[in-house]
Coordinates of C-alpha atoms in Angstrom, one line a residue:
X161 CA 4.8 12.7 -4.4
X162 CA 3.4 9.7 -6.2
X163 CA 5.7 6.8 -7.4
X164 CA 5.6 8.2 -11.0
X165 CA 7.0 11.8 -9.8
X166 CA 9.5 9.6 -7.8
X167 CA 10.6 7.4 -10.7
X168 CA 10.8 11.1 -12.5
X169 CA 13.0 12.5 -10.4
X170 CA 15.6 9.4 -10.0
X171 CA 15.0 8.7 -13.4
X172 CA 14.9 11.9 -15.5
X173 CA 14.9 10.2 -18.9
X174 CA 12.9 7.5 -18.3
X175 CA 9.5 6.9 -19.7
X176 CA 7.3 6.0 -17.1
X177 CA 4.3 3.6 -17.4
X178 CA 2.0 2.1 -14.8
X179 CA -0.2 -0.9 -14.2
X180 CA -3.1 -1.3 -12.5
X181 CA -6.3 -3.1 -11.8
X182 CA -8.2 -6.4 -10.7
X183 CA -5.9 -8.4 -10.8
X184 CA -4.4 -11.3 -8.6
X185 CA -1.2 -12.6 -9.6
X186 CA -1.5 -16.3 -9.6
X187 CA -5.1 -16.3 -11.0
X188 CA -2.8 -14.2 -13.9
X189 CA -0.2 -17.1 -13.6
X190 CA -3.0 -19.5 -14.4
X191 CA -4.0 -17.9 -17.7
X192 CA -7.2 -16.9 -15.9
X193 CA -9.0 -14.0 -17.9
X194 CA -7.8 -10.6 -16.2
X195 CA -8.1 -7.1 -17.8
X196 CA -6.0 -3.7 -16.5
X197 CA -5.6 -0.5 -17.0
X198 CA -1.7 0.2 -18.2
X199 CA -1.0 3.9 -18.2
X200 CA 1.6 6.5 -19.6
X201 CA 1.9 9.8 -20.3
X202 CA 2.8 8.9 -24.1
X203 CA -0.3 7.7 -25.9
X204 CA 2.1 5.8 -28.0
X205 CA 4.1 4.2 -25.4
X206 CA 1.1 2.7 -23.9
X207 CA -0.5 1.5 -26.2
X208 CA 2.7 -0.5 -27.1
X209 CA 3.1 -1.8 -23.6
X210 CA -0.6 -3.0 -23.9
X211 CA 0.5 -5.3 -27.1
X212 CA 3.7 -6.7 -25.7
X213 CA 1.7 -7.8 -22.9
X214 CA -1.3 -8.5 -23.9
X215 CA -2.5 -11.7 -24.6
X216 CA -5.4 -14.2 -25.2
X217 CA -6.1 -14.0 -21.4
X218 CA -4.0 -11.0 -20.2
X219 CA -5.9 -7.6 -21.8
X220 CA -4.3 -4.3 -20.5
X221 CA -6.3 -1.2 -21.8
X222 CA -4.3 2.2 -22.8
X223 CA -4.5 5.1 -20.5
X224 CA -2.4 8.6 -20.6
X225 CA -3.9 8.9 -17.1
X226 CA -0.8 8.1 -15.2
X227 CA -1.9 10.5 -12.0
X228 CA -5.6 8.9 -11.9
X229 CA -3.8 5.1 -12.3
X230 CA -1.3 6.0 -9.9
X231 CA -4.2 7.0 -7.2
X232 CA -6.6 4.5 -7.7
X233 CA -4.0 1.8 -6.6
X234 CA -3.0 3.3 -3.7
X235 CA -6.3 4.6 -2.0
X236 CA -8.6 1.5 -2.3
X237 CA -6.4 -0.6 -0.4
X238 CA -7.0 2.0 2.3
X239 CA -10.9 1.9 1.2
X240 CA -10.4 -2.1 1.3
X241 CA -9.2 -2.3 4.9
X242 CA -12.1 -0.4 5.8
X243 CA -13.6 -2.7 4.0
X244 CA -12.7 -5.6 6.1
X245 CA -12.6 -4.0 9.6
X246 CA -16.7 -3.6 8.6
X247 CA -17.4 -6.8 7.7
X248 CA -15.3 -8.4 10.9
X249 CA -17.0 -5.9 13.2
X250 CA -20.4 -7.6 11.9
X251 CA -21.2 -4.3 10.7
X252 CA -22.9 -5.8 7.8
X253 CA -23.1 -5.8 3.7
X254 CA -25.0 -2.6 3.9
X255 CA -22.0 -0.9 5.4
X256 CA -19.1 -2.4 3.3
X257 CA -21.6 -1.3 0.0
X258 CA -21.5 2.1 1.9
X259 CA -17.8 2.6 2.5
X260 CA -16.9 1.2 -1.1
X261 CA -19.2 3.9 -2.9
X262 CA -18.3 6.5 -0.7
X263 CA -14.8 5.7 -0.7
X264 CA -14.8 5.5 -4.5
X265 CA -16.4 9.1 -4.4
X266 CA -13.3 10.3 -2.3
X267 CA -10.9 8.9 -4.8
X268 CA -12.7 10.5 -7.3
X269 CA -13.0 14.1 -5.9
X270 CA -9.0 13.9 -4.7
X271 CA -8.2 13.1 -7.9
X272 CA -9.9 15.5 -9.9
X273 CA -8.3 18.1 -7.3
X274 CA -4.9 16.5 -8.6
X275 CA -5.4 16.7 -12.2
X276 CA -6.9 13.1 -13.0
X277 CA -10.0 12.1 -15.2
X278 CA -12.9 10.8 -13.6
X279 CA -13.0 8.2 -16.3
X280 CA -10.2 6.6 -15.0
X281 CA -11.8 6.0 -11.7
X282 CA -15.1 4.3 -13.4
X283 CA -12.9 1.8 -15.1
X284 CA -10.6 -1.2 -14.4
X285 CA -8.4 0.5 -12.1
X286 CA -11.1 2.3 -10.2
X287 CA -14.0 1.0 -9.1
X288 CA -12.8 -2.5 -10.5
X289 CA -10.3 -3.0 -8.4
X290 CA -11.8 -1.5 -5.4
X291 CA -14.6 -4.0 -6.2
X292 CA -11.9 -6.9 -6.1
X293 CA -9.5 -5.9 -2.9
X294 CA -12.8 -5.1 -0.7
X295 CA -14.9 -8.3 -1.1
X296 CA -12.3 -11.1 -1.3
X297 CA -10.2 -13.2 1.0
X298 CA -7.2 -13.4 -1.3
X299 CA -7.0 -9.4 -0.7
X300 CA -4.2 -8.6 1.8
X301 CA -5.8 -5.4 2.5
X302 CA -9.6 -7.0 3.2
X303 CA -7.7 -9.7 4.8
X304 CA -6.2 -7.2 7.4
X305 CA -9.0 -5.1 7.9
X306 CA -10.7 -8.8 8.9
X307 CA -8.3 -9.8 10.9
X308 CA -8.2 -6.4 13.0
X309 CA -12.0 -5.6 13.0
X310 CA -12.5 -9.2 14.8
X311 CA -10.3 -8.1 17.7
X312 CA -6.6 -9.3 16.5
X313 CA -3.8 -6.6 16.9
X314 CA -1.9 -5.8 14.2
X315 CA 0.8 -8.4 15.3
X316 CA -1.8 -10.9 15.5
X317 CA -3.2 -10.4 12.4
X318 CA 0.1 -10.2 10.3
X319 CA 1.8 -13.5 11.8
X320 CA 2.9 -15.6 9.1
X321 CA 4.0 -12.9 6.7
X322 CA 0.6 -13.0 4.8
X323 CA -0.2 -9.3 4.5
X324 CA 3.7 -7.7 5.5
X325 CA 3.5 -5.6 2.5
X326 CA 0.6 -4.1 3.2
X327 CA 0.5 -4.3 7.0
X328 CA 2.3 -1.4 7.5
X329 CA 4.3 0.8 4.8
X330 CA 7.2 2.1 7.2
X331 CA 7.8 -1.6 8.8
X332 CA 8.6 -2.2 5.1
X333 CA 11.2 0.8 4.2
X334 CA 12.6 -0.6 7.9
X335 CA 12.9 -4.1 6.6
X336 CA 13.9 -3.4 3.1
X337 CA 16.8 -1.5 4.3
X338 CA 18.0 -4.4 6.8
X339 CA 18.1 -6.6 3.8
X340 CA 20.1 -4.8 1.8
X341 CA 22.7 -5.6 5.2
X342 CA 22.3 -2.2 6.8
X343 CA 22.2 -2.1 10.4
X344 CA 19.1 0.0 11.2
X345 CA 17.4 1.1 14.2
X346 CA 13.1 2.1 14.3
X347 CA 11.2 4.4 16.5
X348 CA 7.7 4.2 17.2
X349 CA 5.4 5.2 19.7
X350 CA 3.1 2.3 18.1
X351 CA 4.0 -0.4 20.2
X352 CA 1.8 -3.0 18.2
X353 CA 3.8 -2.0 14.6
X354 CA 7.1 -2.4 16.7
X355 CA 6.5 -5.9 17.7
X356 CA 5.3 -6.7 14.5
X357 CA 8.6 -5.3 13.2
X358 CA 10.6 -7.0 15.6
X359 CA 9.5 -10.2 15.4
X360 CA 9.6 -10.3 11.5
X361 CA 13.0 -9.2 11.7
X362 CA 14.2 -11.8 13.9
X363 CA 12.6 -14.3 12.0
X364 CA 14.6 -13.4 9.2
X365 CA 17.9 -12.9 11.0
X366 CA 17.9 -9.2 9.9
X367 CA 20.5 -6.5 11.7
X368 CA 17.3 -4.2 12.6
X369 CA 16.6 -3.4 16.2
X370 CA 13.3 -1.7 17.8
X371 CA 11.9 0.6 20.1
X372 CA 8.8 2.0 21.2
X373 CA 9.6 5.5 22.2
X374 CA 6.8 8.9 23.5
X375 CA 8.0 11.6 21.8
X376 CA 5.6 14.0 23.4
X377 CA 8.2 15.3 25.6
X378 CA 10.7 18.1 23.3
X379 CA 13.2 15.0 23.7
X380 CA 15.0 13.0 21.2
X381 CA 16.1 9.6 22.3
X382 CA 19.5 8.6 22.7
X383 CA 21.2 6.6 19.7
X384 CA 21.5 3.1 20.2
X385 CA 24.9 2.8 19.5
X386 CA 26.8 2.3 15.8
X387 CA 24.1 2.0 13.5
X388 CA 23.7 3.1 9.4
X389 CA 20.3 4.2 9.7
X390 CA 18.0 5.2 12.1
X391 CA 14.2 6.0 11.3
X392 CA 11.6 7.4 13.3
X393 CA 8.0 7.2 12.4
X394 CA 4.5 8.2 13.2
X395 CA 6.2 11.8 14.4
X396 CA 5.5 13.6 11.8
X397 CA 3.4 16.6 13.9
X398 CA 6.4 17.4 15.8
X399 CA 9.6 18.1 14.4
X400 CA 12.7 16.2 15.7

């Protein structure tokens, strides 16, 4: 499901919008000139979104393309860690141009199969944020995608908190969940993800503990103990 068919399902009378594009926050907090692509499945709503909050330097552009919108700003980070995993592999300018067209291609032919317009993929929140999160340091995604194509593990390349929301998606659900002052216990056979996850946790005096755990074998492991939640991830071609 994709966050709007989430928010749907949570929130049955909602009326959902989305916004995406190039766009980095501070350079947004700056008053820099940024334009998006704000999207809803009223015509009407969106286009009032776009003048509350628009301004001289903030421009959102309507779009009832909520599908396309939602896509495009979840597959080129994936595109822009490619991105970056080229570029710190020396692989070259040739080959990040290559992964970005052909990765934009991908998007576009996915999202056609789902019901989007290919429109929405030529625009801000298409090919112009791709453009942004795969060429620039201040991307988390390029960032990481540097980072690991130079050699660092994940671990490595995470320390300091700079990409954690990106990193890796189920460290996050993990980590959000400890916050909110649950006692939760993660299985992976990833061993880099769980020290990542670990160590995060500890440095933020979180109730989460960690395991790296082979599920080949037709074995669940034992419980840790007393615990609210316990997830297990990176399993999902074997049922527990």
């Amino acid at each position: 499901l994709l966050a709007g068919e989430v928010l749907a399902l949570a929130l049955p009378r909602a009326r959902i919008a989305m916004l995406s594009g190039p766009s980095f926050a501070h350079e947004i907090a700056e008053g820099l000139p940024t334009a998006v692509t704000l999207a809803a499945g009223e015509e009407s709503l969106a286009l009032a979104l776009c003048k509350a909050l628009g301004s001289a330097a903030f421009r959102p552009y309507a779009s009832t393309d909520l599908i396309g919108v939602e896509l495009c700003g979840a597959i080129k980070n994936v595109i822009a860690i490619a991105c970056g995993i080229a570029l710190g592999h020396g692989l070259g300018e040739n080959a990040r141009a290559a992964l970005m067209t052909r990765g934009l291609a991908e998007m576009t032919r996915l999202g056609q199969a789902l019901g989007a317009e290919v429109t929405t993929f030529l625009g801000l929140a298409g090919i112009g944020d791709l453009a942004l999160t795969s060429t620039s340091t201040q991307s988390r995604n390029y960032s990481l995608g540097l980072a690991l194509g130079r050699g660092q593990t994940l671990l490595e390349a995470t320390r300091g908190g700079k990409v954690l929301d990106v990193a890796c998606g189920r460290c996050r659900h993990a980590l959000l969940l400890a916050s909110a002052g649950f006692d939760v216990h993660a299985i992976d056979r990833d061993e880099d993800a769980i020290r990542f996850l670990q160590a995060t946790a500890d440095r933020l005096g979180l109730s989460l503990s960690c395991e790296v755990v082979d599920l080949e074998a037709e074995t669940v492991p034992a419980l840790p103990g007393p615990c609210d939640a316990i997830l297990v991830f990176n399993y999902l071609h074997r049922p527990l």
